[in-house]
mmCIF file of C-alpha atoms in Angstrom:
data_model
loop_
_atom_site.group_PDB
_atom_site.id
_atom_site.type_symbol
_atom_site.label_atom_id
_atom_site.label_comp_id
_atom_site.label_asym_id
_atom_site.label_seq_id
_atom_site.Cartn_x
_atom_site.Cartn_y
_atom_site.Cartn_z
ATOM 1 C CA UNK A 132 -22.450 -24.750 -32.494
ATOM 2 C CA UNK A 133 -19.769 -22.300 -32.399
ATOM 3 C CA UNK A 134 -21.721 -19.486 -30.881
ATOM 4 C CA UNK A 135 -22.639 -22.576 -28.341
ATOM 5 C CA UNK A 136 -18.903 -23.169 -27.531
ATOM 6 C CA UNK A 137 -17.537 -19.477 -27.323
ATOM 7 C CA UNK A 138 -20.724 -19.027 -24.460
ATOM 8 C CA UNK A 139 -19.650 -21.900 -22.633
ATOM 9 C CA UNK A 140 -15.894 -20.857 -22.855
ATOM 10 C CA UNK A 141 -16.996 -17.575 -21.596
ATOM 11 C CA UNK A 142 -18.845 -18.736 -18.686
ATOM 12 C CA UNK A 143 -15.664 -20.604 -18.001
ATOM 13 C CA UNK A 144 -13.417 -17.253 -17.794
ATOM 14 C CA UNK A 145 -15.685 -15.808 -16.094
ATOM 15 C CA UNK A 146 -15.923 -18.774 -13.157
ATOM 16 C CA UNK A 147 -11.896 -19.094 -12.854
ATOM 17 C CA UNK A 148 -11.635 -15.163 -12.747
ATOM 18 C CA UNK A 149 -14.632 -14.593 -9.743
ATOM 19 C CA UNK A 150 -13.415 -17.424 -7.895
ATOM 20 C CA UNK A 151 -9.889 -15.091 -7.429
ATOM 21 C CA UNK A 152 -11.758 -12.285 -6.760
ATOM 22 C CA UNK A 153 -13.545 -13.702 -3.769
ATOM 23 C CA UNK A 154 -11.492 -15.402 -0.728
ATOM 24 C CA UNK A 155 -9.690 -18.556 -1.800
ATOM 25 C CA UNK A 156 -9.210 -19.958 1.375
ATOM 26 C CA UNK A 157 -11.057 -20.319 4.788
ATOM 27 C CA UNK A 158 -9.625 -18.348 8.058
ATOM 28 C CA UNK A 159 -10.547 -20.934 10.162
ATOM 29 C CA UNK A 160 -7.286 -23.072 8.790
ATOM 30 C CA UNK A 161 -4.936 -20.047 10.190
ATOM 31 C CA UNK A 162 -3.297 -20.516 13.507
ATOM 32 C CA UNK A 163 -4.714 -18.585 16.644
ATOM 33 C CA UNK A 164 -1.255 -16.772 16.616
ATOM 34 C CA UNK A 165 -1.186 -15.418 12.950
ATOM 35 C CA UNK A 166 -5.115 -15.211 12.823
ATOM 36 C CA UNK A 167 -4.896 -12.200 15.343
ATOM 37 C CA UNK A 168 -3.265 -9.863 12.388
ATOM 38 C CA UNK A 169 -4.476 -10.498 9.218
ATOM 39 C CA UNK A 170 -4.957 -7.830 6.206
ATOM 40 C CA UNK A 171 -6.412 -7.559 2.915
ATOM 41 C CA UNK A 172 -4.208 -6.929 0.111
ATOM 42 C CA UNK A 173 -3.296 -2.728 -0.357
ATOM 43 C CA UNK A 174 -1.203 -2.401 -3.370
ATOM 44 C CA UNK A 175 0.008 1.768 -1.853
ATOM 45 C CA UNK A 176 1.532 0.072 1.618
ATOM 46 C CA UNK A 177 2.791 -3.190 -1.140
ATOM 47 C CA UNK A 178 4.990 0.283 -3.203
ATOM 48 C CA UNK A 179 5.677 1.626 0.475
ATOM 49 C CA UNK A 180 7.778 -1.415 1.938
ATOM 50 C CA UNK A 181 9.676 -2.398 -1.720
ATOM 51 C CA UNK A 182 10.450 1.292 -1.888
ATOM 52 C CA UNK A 183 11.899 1.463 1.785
ATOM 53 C CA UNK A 184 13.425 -1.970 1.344
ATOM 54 C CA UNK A 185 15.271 -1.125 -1.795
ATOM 55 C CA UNK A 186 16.631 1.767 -0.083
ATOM 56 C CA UNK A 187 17.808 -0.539 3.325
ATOM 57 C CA UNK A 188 19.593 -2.727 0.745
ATOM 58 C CA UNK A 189 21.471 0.325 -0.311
ATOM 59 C CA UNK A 190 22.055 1.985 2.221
ATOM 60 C CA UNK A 191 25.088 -0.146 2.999
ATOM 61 C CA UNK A 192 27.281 1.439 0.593
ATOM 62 C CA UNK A 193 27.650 4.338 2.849
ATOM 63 C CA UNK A 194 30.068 2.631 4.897
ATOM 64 C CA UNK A 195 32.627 2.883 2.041
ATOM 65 C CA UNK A 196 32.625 6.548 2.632
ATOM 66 C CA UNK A 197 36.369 7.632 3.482
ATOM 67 C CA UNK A 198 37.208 3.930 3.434
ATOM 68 C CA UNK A 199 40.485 2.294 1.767
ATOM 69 C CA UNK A 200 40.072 0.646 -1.405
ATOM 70 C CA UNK A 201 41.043 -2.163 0.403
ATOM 71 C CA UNK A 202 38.232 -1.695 2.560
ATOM 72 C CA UNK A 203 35.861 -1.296 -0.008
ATOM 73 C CA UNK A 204 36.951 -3.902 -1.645
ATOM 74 C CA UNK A 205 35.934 -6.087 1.569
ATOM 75 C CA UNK A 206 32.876 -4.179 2.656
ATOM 76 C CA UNK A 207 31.818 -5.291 -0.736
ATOM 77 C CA UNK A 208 33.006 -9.115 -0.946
ATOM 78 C CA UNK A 209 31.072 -9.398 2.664
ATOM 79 C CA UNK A 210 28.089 -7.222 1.541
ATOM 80 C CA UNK A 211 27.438 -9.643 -1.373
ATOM 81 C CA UNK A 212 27.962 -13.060 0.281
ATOM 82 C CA UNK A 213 25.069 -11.636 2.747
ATOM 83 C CA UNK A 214 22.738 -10.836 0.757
ATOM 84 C CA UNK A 215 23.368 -13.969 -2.012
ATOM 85 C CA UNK A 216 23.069 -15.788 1.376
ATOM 86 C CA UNK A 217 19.755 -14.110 2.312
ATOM 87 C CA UNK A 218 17.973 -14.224 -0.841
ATOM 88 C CA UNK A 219 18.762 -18.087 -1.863
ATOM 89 C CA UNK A 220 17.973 -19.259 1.714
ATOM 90 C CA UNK A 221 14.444 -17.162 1.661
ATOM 91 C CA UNK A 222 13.877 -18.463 -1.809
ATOM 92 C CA UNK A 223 14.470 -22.289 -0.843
ATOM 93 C CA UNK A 224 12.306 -22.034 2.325
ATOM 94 C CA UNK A 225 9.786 -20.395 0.433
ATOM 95 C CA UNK A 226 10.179 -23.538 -2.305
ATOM 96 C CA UNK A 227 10.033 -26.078 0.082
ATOM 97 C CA UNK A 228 6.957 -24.191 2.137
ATOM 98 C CA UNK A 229 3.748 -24.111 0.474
ATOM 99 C CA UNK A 230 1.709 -21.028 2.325
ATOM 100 C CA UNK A 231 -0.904 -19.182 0.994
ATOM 101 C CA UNK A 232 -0.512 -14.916 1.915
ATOM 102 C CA UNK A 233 -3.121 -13.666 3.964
ATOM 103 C CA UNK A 234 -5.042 -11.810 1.564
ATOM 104 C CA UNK A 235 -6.199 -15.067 -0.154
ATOM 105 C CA UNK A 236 -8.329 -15.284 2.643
ATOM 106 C CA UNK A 237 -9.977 -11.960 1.875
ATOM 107 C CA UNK A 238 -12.034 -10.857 -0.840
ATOM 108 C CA UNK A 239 -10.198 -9.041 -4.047
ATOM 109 C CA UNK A 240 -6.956 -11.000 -3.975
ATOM 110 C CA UNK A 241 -4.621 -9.112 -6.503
ATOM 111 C CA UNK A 242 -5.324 -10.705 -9.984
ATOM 112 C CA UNK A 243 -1.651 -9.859 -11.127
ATOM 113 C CA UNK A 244 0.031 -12.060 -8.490
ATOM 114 C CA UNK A 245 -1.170 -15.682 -9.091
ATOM 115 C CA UNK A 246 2.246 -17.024 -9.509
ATOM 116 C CA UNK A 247 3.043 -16.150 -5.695
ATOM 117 C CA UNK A 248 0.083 -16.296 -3.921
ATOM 118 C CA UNK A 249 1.715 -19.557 -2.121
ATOM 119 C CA UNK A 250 5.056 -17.750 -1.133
ATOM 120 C CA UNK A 251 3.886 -16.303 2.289
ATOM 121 C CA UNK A 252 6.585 -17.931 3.966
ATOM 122 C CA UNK A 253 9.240 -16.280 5.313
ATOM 123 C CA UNK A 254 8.773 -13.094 4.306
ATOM 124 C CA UNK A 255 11.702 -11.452 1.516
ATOM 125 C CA UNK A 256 11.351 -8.648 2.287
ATOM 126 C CA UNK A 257 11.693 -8.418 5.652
ATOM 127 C CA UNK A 258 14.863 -10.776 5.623
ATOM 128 C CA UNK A 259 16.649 -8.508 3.284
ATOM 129 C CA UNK A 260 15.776 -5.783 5.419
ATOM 130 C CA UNK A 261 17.204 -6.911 8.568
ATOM 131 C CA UNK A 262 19.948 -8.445 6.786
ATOM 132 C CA UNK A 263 20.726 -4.994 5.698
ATOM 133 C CA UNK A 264 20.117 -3.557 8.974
ATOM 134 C CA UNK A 265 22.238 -6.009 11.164
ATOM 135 C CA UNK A 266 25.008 -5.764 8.412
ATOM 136 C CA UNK A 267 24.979 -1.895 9.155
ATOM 137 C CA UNK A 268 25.184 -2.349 12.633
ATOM 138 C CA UNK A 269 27.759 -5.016 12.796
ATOM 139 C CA UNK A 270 30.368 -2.627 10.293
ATOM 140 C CA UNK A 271 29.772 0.352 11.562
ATOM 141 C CA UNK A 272 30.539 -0.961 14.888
ATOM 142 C CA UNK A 273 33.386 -2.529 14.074
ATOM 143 C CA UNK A 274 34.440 0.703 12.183
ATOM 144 C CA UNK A 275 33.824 3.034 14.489
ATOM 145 C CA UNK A 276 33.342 1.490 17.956
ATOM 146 C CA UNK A 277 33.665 4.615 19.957
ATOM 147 C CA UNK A 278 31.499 6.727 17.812
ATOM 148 C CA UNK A 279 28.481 8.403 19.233
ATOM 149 C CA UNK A 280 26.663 7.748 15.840
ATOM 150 C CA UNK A 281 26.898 4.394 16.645
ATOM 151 C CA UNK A 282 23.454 3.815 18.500
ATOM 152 C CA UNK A 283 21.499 6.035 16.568
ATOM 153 C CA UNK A 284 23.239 3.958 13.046
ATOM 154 C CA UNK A 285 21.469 1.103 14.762
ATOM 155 C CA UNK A 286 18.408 2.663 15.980
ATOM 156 C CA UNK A 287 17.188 3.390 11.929
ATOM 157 C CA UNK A 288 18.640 0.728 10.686
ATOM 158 C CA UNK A 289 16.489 -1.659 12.723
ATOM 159 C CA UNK A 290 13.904 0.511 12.555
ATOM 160 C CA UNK A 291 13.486 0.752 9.215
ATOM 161 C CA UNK A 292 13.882 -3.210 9.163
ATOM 162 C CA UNK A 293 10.736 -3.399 11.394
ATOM 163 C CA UNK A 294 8.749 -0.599 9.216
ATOM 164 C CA UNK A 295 9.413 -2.836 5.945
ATOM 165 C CA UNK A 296 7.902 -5.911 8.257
ATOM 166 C CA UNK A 297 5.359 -4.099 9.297
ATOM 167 C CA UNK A 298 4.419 -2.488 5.992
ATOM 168 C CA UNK A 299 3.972 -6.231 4.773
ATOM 169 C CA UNK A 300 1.954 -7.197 7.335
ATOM 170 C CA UNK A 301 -0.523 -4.502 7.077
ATOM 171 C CA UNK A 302 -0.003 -4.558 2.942
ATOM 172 C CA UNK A 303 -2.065 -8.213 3.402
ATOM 173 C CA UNK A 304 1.054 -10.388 1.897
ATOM 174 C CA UNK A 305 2.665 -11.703 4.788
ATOM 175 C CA UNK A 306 1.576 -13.104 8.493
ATOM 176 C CA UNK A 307 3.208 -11.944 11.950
ATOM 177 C CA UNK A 308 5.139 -15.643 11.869
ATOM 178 C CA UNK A 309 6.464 -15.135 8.581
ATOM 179 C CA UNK A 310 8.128 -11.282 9.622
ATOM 180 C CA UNK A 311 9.418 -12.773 12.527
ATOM 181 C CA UNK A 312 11.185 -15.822 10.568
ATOM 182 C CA UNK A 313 12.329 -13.643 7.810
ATOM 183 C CA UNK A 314 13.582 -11.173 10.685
ATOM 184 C CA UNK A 315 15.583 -13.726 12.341
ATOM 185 C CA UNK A 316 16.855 -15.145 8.643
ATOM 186 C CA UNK A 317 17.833 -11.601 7.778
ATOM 187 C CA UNK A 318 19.641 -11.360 11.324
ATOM 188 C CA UNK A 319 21.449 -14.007 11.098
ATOM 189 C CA UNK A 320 22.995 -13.123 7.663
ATOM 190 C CA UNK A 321 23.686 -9.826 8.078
ATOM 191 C CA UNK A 322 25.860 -10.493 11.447
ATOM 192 C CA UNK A 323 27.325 -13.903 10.739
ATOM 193 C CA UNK A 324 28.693 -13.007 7.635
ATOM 194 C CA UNK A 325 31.057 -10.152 8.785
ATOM 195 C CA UNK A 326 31.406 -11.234 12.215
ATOM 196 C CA UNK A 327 33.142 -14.514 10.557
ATOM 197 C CA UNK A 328 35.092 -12.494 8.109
ATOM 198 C CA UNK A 329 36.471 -10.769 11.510
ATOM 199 C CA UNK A 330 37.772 -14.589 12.693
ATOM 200 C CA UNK A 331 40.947 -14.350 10.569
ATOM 201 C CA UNK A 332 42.213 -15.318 7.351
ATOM 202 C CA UNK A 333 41.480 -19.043 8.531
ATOM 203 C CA UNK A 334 38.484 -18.943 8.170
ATOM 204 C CA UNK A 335 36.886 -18.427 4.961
ATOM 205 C CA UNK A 336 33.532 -18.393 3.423
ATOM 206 C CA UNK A 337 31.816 -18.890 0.248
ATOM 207 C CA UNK A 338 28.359 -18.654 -1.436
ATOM 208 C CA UNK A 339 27.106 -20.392 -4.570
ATOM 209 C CA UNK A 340 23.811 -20.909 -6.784
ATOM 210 C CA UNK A 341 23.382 -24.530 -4.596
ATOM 211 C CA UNK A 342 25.442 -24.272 -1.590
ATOM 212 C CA UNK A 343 27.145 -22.125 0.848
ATOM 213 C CA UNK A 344 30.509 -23.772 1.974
ATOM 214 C CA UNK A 345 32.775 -22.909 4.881
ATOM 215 C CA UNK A 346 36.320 -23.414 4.712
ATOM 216 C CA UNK A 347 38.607 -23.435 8.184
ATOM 217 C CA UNK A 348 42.424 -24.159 7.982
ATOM 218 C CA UNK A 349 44.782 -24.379 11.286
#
C-alpha cells in the first residue's frame, strides 16, 4: 500500500513539474502589438540587464562629486524619494496587474521563478532605469547647464535605460508594452521629483510605505 502511494505521489511531482517545463499559456491570448516581440527565457541576457541596472541606479552618486555637503545632502534626500517613489508604484501596479511574462508562453519556463511568473507588468527594471537616467539628466542639467558634457551625460544615461529595456525584452521576462510603461513610470519619477524640489521651499514632498503626499504652502 505504501509502495502504491509513494508511485502515485511520484507521478504527481512529476505532472506539476512537466507541466512548467512546457508553455503554460497559449500565444494566441497576447495582443497583436506585444505578440510581434516575444522571447524565451535566457538566464545570461536576465544577469546582463540586473548587472547594467544596478550600475544605472548608482551611477547617480557621481553628481556629488565636488558638490557642497549641502548639496549632497539634497542630491541625496531627492535621489531617495525617486527611487522609493519608483519602486512602490512598480510594485503596486504589478499587485494590482495580474500578467503572465512572455516566456510562460514558451517551452522551459525557469523552474526557480514561480513566485513571479505573473509580474510582467510594468517592467522594474526598466522603470528604475529610466528613473535613474532622467534623474541624471535633470541634475546634471541643472548643475551644469552650460556644460558641453551635458548631452553626451544624457545620451548614456538614456541609453543605457533603453539597453536594460531591451535586455528584458530579449531575456523573455517582459513584453514591448510593459518597457514602454515602466519607461514612462521611471520618467516620470526621475524628473518630477527634482524638478519639484526646484519650485521652492513651498513646495514640499514626501514618500511613505502607503502613500506619497505633497505639501504646498503660500
Amino acid at each position: 500500500m505504501k509502495k502504491k502511494a509513494f508511485v502515485v505521489l511520484l507521478l504527481v511531482l512529476l505532472f506539476v513539474s512537466s507541466t512548467f517545463s512546457t508553455s503554460i499559456n497559449d500565444k494566441s491570448e497576447v495582443n497583436a502589438f506585444d505578440a510581434l516581440i516575444m522571447n524565451p527565457y535566457s538566464e545570461p541576457l536576465d544577469n546582463t540587464a540586473t548587472i547594467m541596472n544596478t550600475g544605472l541606479m548608482i551611477a547617480p552618486a557621481l553628481l556629488a562629486l565636488n558638490r557642497s555637503g549641502e548639496d549632497i545632502l539634497t542630491l541625496g534626500v531627492m535621489y531617495a524619494e525617486t527611487m522609493a517613489g519608483a519602486y512602490i508604484s512598480k510594485n503596486l501596479i504589478k499587485n494590482v496587474v495580474d500578467r503572465p511574462r512572455p516566456y510562460t508562453y514558451f517551452p522551459g519556463a525557469p523552474e526557480d521563478q514561480k513566485d513571479d511568473w505573473n509580474n510582467s507588468f510594468p517592467s522594474g527594471h526598466t522603470t528604475q532605469a529610466f528613473a535613474s537616467a532622467g534623474f541624471i539628466s535633470y541634475v546634471f542639467s541643472a548643475y551644469y547647464p552650460d556644460s558641453k558634457w551635458k548631452t553626451p551625460v544624457i545620451a548614456a544615461s538614456y541609453s543605457l535605460a533603453t539597453a536594460t529595456a531591451l535586455l528584458r525584452i530579449m531575456s523573455g521576462n517582459h513584453f514591448m508594452t510593459d518597457v514602454l510603461s515602466g519607461a514612462l513610470l521611471g520618467t516620470i519619477w526621475g524628473i518630477g521629483v527634482p524638478m519639484i524640489h526646484t519650485l521652492g521651499e513651498n513646495v514640499q514632498m514626501g514618500v511613505s510605505p502607503f502613500a506619497l503626499a505633497f505639501s504646498i504652502s503660500f
